[in-house]
Structures are given as C-alpha cells and as structure tokens.
Coordinates of C-alpha atoms in Angstrom, one line a residue:
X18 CA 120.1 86.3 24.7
X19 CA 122.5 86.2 27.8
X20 CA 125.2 84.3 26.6
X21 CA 126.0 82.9 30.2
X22 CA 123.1 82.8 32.6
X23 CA 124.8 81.9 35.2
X24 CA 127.4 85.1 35.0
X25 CA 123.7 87.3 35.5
X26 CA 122.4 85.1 37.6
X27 CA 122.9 86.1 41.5
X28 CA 121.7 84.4 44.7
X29 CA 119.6 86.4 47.4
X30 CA 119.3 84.2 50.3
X31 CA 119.7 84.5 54.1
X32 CA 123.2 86.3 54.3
X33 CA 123.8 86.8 50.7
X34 CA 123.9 90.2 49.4
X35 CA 121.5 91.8 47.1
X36 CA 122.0 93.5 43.9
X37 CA 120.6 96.9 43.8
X38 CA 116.6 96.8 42.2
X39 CA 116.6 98.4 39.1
X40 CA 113.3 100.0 37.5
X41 CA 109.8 99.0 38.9
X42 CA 106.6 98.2 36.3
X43 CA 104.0 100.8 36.4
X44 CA 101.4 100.3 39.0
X45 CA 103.6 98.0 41.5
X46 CA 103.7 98.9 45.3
X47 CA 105.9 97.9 48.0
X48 CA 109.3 98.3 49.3
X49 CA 110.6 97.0 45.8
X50 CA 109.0 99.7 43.9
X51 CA 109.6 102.7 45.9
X52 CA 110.1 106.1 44.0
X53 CA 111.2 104.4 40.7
X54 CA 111.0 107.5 38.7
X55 CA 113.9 108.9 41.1
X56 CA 116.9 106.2 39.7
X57 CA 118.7 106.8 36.7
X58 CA 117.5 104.6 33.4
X59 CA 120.0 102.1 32.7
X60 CA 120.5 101.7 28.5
X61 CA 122.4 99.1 27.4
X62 CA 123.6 99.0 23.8
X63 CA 126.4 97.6 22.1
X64 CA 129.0 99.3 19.3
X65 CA 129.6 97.3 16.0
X66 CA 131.4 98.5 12.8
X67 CA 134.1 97.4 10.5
X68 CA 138.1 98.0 10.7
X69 CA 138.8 101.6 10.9
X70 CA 135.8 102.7 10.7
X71 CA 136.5 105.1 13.7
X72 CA 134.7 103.3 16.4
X73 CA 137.1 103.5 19.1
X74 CA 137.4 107.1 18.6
X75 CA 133.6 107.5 18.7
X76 CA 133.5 105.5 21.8
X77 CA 136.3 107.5 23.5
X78 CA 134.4 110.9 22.3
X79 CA 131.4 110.3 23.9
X80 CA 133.5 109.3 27.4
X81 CA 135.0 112.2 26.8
X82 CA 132.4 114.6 26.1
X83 CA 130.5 113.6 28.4
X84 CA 133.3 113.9 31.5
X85 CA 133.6 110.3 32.1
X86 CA 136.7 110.0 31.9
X87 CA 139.3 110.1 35.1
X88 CA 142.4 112.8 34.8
X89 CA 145.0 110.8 35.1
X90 CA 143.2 108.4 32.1
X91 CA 143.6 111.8 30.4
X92 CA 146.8 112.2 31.2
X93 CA 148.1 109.0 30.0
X94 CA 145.9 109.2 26.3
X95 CA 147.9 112.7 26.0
X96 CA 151.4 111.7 26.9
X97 CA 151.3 108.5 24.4
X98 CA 149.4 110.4 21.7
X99 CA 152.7 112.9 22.1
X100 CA 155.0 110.6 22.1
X101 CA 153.4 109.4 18.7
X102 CA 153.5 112.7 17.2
X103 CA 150.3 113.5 17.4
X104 CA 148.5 117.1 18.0
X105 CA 145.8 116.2 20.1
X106 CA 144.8 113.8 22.4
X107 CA 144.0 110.1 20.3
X108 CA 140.9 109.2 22.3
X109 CA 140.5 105.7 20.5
X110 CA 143.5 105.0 23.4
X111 CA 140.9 105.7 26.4
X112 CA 138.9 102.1 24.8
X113 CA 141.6 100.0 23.0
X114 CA 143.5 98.6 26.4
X115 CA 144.7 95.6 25.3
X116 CA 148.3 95.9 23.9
X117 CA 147.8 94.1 20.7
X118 CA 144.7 96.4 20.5
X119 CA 146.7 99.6 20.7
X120 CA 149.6 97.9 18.2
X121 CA 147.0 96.9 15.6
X122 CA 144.5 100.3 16.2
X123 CA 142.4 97.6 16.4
X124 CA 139.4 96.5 18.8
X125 CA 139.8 92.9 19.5
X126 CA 138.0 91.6 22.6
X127 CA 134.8 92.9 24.4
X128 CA 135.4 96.1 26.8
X129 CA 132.5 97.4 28.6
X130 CA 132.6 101.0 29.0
X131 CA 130.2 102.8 31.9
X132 CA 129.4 106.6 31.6
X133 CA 126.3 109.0 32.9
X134 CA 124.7 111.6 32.3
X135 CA 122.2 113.5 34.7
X136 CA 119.1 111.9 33.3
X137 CA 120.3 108.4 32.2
X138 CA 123.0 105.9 32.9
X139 CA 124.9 103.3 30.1
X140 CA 126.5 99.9 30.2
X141 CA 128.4 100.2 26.2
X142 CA 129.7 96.9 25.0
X143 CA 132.3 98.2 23.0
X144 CA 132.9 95.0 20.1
X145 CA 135.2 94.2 17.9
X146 CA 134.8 95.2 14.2
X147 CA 137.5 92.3 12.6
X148 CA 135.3 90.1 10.7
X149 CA 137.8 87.3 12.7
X150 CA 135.7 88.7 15.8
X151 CA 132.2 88.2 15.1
X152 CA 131.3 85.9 18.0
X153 CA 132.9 88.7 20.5
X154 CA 130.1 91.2 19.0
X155 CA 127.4 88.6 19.6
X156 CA 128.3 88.1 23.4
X157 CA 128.6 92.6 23.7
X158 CA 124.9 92.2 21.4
X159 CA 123.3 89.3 23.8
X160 CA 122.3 91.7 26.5
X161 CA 122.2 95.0 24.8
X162 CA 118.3 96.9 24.2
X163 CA 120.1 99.2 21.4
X164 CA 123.0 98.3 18.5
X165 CA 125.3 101.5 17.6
X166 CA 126.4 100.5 14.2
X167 CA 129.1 102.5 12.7
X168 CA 129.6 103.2 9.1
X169 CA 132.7 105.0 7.3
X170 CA 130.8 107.3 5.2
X171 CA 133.7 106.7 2.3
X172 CA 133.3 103.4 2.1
X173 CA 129.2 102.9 2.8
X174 CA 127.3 99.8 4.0
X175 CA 130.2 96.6 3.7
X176 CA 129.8 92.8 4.0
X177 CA 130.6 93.2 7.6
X178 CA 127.7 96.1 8.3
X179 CA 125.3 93.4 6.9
X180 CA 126.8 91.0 9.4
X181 CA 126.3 93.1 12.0
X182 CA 122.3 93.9 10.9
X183 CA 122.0 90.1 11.1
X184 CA 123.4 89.5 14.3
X185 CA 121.3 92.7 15.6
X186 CA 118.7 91.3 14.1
X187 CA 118.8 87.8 15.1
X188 CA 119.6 88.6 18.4
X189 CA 115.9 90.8 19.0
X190 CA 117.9 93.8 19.9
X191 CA 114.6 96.3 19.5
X192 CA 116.6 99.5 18.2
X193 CA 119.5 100.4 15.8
X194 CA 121.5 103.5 15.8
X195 CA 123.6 104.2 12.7
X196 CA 126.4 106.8 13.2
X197 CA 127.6 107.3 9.4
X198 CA 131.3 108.5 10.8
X199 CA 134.0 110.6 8.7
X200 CA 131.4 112.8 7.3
X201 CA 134.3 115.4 7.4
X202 CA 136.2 113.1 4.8
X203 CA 133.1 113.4 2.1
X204 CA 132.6 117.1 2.3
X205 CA 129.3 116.8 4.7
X206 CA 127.6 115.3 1.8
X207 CA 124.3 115.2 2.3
X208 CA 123.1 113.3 -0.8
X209 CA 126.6 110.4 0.0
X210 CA 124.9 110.4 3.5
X211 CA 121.0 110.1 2.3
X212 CA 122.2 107.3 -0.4
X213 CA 124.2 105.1 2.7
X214 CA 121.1 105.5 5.0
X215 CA 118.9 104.6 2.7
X216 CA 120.9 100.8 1.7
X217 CA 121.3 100.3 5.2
X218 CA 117.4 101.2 5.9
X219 CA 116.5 98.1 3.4
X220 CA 119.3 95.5 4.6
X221 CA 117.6 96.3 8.3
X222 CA 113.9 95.5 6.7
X223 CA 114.7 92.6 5.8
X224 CA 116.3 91.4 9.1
X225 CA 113.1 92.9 11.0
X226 CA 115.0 95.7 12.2
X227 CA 111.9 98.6 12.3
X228 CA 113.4 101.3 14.6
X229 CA 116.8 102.5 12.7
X230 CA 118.0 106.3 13.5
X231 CA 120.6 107.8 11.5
X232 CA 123.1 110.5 12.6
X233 CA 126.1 112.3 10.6
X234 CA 129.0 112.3 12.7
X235 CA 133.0 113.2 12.4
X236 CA 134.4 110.8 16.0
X237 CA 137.5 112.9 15.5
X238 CA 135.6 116.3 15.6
X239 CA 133.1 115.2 18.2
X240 CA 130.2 116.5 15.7
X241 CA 126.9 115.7 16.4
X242 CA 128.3 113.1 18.9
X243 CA 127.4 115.6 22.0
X244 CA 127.3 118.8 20.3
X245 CA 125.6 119.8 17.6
X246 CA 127.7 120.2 14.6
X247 CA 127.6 123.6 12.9
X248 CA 128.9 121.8 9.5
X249 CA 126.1 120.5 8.7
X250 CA 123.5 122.6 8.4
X251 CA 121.3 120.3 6.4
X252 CA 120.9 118.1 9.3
X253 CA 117.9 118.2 11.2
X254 CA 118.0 114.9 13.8
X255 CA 119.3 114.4 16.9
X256 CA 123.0 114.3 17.9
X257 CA 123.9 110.8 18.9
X258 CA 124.0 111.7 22.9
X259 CA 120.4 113.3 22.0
X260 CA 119.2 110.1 20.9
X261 CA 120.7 107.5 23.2
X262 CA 118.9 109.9 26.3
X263 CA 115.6 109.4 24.1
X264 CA 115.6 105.9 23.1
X265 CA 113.0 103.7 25.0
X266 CA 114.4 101.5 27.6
X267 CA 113.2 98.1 29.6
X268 CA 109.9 96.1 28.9
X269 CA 107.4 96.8 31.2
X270 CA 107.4 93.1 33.4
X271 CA 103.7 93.1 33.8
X272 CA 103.0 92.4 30.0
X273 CA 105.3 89.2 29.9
X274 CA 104.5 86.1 32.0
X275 CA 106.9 84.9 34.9
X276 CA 109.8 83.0 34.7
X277 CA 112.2 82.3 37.2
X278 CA 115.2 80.0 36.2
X279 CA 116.3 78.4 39.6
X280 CA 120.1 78.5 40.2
X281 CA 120.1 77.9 43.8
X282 CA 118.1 75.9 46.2
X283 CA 118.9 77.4 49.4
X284 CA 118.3 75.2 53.5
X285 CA 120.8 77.0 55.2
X286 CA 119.5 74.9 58.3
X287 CA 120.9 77.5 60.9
X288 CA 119.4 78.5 64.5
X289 CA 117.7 81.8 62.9
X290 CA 116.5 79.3 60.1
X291 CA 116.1 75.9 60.6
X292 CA 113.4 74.8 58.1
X293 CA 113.9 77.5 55.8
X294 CA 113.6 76.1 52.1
X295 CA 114.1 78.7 49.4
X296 CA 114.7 79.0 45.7
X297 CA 116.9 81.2 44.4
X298 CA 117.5 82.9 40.6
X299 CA 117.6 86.1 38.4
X300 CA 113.6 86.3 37.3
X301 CA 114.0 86.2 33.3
X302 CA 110.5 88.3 32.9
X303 CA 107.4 88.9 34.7
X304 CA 106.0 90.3 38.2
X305 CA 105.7 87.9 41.4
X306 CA 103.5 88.3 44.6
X307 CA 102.8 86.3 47.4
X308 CA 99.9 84.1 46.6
X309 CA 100.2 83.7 43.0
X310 CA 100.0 80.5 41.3
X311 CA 103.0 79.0 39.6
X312 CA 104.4 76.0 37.5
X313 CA 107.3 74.1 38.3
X314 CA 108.9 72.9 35.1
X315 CA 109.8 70.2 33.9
X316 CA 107.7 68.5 36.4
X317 CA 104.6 70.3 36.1
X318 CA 103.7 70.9 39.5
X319 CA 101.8 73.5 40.6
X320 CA 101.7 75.6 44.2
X321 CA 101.7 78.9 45.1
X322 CA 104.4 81.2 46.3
X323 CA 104.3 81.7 50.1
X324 CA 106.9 84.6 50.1
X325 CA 109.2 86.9 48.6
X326 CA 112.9 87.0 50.3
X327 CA 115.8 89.1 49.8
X328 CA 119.0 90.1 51.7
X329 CA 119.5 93.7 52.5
X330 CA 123.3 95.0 52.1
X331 CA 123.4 94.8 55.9
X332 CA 122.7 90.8 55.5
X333 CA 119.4 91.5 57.3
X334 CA 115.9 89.5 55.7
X335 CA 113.4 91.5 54.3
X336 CA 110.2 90.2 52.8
X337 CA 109.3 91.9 49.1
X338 CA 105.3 92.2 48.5
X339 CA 106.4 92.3 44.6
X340 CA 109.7 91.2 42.6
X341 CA 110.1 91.5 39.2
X342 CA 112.1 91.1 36.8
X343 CA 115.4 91.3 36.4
X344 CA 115.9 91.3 40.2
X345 CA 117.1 88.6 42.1
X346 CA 115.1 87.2 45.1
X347 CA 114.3 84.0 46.4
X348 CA 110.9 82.3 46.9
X349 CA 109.6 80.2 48.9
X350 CA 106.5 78.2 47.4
X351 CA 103.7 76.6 50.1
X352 CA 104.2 73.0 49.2
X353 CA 107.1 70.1 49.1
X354 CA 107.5 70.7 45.8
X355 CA 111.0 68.6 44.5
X356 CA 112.4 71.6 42.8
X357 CA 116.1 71.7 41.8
X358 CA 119.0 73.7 40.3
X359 CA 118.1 73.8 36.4
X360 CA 114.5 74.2 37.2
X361 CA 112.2 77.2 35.8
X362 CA 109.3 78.6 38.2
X363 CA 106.9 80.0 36.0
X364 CA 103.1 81.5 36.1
X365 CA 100.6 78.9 36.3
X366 CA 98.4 80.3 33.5
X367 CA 101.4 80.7 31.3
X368 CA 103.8 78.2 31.9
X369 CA 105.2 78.0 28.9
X370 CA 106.5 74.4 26.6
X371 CA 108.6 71.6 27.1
X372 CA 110.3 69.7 24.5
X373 CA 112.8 67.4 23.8
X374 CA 113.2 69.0 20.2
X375 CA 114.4 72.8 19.9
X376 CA 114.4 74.2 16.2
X377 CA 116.5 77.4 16.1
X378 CA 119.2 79.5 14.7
X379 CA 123.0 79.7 15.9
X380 CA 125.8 81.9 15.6
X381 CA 129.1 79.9 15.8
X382 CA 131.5 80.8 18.5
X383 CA 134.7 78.2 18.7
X384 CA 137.4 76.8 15.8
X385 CA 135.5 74.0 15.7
X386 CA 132.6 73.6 13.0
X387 CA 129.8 72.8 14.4
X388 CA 128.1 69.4 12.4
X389 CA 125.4 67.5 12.3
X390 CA 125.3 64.4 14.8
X391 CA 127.9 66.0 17.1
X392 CA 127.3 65.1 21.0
X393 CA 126.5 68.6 22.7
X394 CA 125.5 69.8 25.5
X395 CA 122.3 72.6 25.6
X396 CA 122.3 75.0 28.5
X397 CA 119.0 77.2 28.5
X398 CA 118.5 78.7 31.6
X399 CA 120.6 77.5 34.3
X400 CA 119.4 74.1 33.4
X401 CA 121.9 71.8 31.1
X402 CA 120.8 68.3 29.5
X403 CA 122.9 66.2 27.0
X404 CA 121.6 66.9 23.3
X405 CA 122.5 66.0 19.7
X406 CA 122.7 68.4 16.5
X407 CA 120.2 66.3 14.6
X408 CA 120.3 68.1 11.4
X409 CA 122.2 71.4 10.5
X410 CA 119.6 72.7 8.5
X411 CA 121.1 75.8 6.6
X412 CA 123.5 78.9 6.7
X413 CA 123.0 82.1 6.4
X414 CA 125.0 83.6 3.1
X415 CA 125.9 87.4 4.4
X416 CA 126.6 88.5 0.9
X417 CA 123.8 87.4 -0.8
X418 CA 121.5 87.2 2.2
X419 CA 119.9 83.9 1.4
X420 CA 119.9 80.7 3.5
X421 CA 122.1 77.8 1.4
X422 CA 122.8 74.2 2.3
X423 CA 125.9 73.7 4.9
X424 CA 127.6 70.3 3.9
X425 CA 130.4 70.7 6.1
X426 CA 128.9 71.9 9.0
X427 CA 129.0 75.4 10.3
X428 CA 132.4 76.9 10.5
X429 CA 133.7 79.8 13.4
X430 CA 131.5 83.1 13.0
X431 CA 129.5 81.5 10.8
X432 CA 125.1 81.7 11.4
X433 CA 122.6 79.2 10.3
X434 CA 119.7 77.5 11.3
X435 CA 119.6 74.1 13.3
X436 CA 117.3 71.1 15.2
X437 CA 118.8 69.5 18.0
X438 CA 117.5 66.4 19.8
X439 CA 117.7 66.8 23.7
X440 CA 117.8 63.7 26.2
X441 CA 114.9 65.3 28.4
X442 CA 112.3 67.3 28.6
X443 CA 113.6 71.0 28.8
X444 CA 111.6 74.2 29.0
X445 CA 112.1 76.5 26.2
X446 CA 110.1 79.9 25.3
X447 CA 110.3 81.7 21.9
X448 CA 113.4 83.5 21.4
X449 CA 111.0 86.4 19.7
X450 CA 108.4 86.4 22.1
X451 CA 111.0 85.8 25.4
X452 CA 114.2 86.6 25.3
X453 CA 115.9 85.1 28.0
X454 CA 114.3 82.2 28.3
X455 CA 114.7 81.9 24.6
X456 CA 118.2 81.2 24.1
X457 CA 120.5 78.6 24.5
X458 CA 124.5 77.7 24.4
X459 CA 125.7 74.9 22.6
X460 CA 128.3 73.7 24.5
X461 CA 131.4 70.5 23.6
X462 CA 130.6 68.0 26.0
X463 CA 134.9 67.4 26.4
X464 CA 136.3 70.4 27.4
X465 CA 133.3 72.8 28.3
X466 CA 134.2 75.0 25.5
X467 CA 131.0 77.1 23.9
X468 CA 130.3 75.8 20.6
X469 CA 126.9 78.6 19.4
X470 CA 124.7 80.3 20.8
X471 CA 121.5 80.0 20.1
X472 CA 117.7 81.5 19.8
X473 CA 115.2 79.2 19.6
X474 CA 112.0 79.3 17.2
X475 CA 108.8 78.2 19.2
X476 CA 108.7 74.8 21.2
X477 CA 105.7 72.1 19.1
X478 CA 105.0 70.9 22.4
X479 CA 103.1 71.7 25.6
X480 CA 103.4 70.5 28.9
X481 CA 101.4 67.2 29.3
X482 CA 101.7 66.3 25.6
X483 CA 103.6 62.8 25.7
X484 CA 105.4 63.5 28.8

C-alpha cells in the first residue's frame, strides 16, 4: 500500500523528465528492457522493533559495514560519541537525526537510509519502535517487499513485536527478517534464541506471514550483521547482509493484469505538438504494448493504446514498444475516449470491479478516532470521491489477537476492520491480490489531514452490475 499515490506518482510527458526504468519482466524487448540483468536489484524493506531494542545501532552497523557512510558523517558520530564518554564510535547517531531523537535515544519519525553493495542496492525505512509511533511504521511498511523486525533477545517477543507482525502482515509485505539483537547480553544462548524464534514463528502463522528468517545478532558487535560471528558457533544461517542479498525481489509484471492510475492528462497544444492528447501515471502492475486492448474505468470504455511515450533526460520523445510496471509513461489510446485525472487504464480482459461499497481493514493514523458515520473522503489511486464510514465493524485486540467490538470508534494507532459507503462508483482491486491498487487513505474532509489507511478486501461488484 503506498500511503500517498501521488508522492510515487510521476508525469512523463513532452518535456518532462523521466525516472530512471527499473527492472524489466522476463521475456520483454525493446528500448525499455535493455540489458536488465546489468542494473542493480533494488530491495526495499523497512526496520520495526520496540524501544531499545538496538535498532538504530543495527541500522547504523550495516551503513557502516558496508562503507556507506561519508567521512566526515564519521567524523561527527566520533567526536559526539567522545564528548559523551564513550569508547567507540555510537553508530545509532549515523540514523537518529532528529534532535529529540538523539535526546531520547529514541527513533521517532521515518528516515530513509540508502546503501549498496556490488550486487544489490536498498531503499531502508528505518521506523519508529515507540508504541506512540505505530502509524510512522505503517507509512516506512506501505512500500517495503521485506520487514526487518528486531527483537532484544532479553526481553523476547513483546506486545509491540506482535504489532509489528500485524502491520507486516496486513500490509502484504511477502518476507520477514527477524534479527534477535543483544545475543551477547544472554550468553549466545542458543536454546533463549531457539525458544524466541519459535513464538515469533507462530504469532507470524497466524498473520499469514510464511517466509520468516531468523538471525542472531549483537548491533554493537556487528556479529552476523556483515560478518560472520565467530561466537556463535551453533549458528548455521545466513548473516543478515547474506540474507537481504538473497531475498527475492519484484513481481514479475507479466503475471498481474494492467493498471494504470491516471494523474495527468497531458495537450500541451505546442507547434511540435498540437493535437497531442496523452495520459499520464505510475503503472500500478502489469506490461503495456501498443495495440493492446484496455478499459477505461469508471466509464467502462474500451480502445486500444496507440502508443507508448516517455521523455528522455535530454527532454527529447521517445516511443517505448513495452512499459511496465512501476515505470512512468504516458499513453496515448486510439479513440476520444473522456478520460480524466482520477481515472484507472486497465487491461480489457481484466479490468477489474467498481463499487460504491469498499469492505476493508484500517490502521489509524491521526488524534482523532475514527467513527462510524463520519464524512470522509477515500483516495484510492489518484482518484478521490466523498465516502461515509458506514459501520466500524471491529478492532483488532494486539494482546489477545482476536477481533472485539469498537463502541467508540477506532482510536490513533489503533487497526480494525471497516465498510464505507462511497458517493460513486470507484475502482478498487483486492488489497491481497493487488497491492497498489488495493489500498486506500481515509482522509477528514476539513482540513485534509489523513485519518487510516486502508487495504481493501475484494470489491462484490463488477463493472456493468447496476451501474
């Protein structure tokens, strides 16, 4: 779930520049799928554990360890960790930047931390651990393929791990990597390490979490972060850095159908283009070539795409022979089709629902409770309609892990399930099945301010039905 579309979402059009493609689906041809085995993979995961749990450290260890950090960053960690009295270098200080961060030792907003290696490169949402903070670790979670979940091997799985496994879970990240940190504090236990894994491996279960890999670590130490640790001999696995190079990445666009949510409809009417009509987005999933069939929603109507635009960094016009997702391009369909801002191009034989009802769960963001009957509006996409929380359905007890009745609404940080009645027609895939196209923001109609975000369950009604 991308908790703003529009923040992803970049126009290619006639004098725009383009963002640089990322990796092509097997089989594609054409100037946007040259030599894709050559770029770097691009992981994206996001860090979640409890207060002190030693994930800043971690997070500076592996910038550190694996030289992505500048000297003079260096230089400044060293000289405050002195002037603290420390021995060595505190590397939580490389990730904590915000002064009431450093003052607390605590992580409080979302920092997103870029380092490479020579066979992969990583975008790390590093979130907060503060229960206070939960809503920060679902925005770092919305976009991530893999959740690093840290665990202070003294204290084991908490309240807050379990909120973290639901948020994972909820939010379809596909793979969990558990660092059990401060091993170095517990002796390199192996049987206080196999008992922890194994509670966490049944809380994951039951959130639908499948792909969970373990590691021992010591942050402070750096063992088994990078290198291998020599302390515990017992351990057989991967080292953290071994597995993050290892995990799968990216979902091959040819198995998902096309969806293309429009955010700009570009007639720049100039001498080099005076008819030119394009439609302009971020494609959510799928592959598009000239001459395939697609959907308009909500309208229905069907054409075919005529041709595949984007801007070269020189502002030159090159025509693609294939896009796919998540690049940005612009296409330009063969008929008049009334197409708009808010609008999803999708494949004719899988166009996906409409509905005017959306049944899903939420994760509260903002203050204020979120109640049944309050005015909303829904944002799916880069389409947003006027809606109505028709019925708060449930919430989600961490503790006990079982869904109980919400009388007063759903408070800040707080995740249950919900129906909400929409003023039009909208089109909405399965959160499970589509990601992107699966999730919404609740959003108060007043101020602007984001009230949830959302993952809806699957639309009850197709295009056509009752429209």
């Amino acid at each position: 779930m991308t908790v703003d579309a529009d923040q992803e979402a970049a126009v290619t059009a006639p004098g725009a520049a383009a963002p640089a493609d990322t990796r092509a689906p097997a089989g594609t041809a054409g100037p946007a799928a040259e030599a894709p085995a050559a770029r770097h993979d691009l992981l994206r995961l996001a860090t979640a554990g409890s207060v002190d749990d030693g994930k800043s450290t971690l997070v500076g260890r592996l910038l550190y360890d694996t030289k992505s950090v500048l000297a003079d960053q260096l230089d400044a960690v060293e000289r405050v960790s002195r002037e603290r009295g420390l021995d060595a270098a505190d590397l939580a200080l490389l990730t904590d930047g915000l002064r009431a961060e450093r003052e607390q030792g605590i992580t409080i907003d979302v920092a997103y931390r870029y380092f490479s290696t020579a066979t992969r490169s990583y975008v790390l949402a590093d979130t907060p651990g503060h229960v206070q903070y939960t809503r920060n670790m679902v925005t770092g979670a919305s976009t991530a393929e893999l959740a690093l979940i840290l665990i202070d091997a003294r204290h084991g799985v908490v309240e807050q791990t379990r909120r973290h496994l639901a948020v994972t879970g909820l939010l379809g990240v596909r793979h969990v990597a558990v660092a059990v940190n401060k091993m170095d504090l517990v002796d390199w236990s192996q049987e206080r390490y196999d008992a922890i894994v194994a509670e966490f491996a049944r809380h994951a279960t039951r959130f639908g979490i499948e792909d969970v890999v373990a590691v021992p670590v010591s942050a402070l130490f750096g063992d088994n972060v990078v290198d291998r640790s020599d302390r515990a001999a017992w351990y057989t696995g991967p080292t953290l850095l071994e597995h993050l190079e290892s995990v799968p990445v990216g979902t091959d666009p040819s198995t998902q159908p096309l969806r293309l949510p429009v955010q700009y409809v570009i007639r720049p009417r100039t001498p080099e283009h005076p008819d030119y009509r394009g439609y302009a987005g971020r494609l959510a999933s799928g592959v598009v070539r000239p001459g395939d069939r697609v959907t308009v929603l909500p309208s229905g109507r069907t054409t075919t795409v005529e041709a595949i635009d984007r801007t070269r960094p020189d502002g030159s016009l090159e025509q693609l022979d294939v896009a796919f997702a998540p690049q940005s391009v612009t296409l330009r369909l063969s008929d008049d089709v009334d197409v708009s801002r808010g609008d999803l191009i999708a494949a004719a034989d899988e166009p996906g629902l409409l509905t005017r009802s959306i049944a899903g769960t939420v994760a509260v963001l903002s203050d204020r409770p979120l109640r049944q009957r309050d005015r909303v509006l829904l944002r799916v996409g880069t389409r947003t309609t006027r809606a109505l929380v028709e019925d708060v359905v449930d919430q989600l007890d961490i503790e006990t892990m079982e869904h109980r009745t919400a009388p007063d609404g759903l408070p800040l940080n707080a995740i249950g399930r919900v129906r909400i009645r929409l003023a039009e027609d909208v089109p909405v895939d399965d959160y499970r099945v589509l990601r992107r196209t699966g999730a919404f923001l609740l959003i108060d109609e007043s101020d602007g301010a984001t009230l949830a975000a959302g993952m809806a369950d699957a639309p009850d009604r197709a295009v056509g039905e009752g429209i």
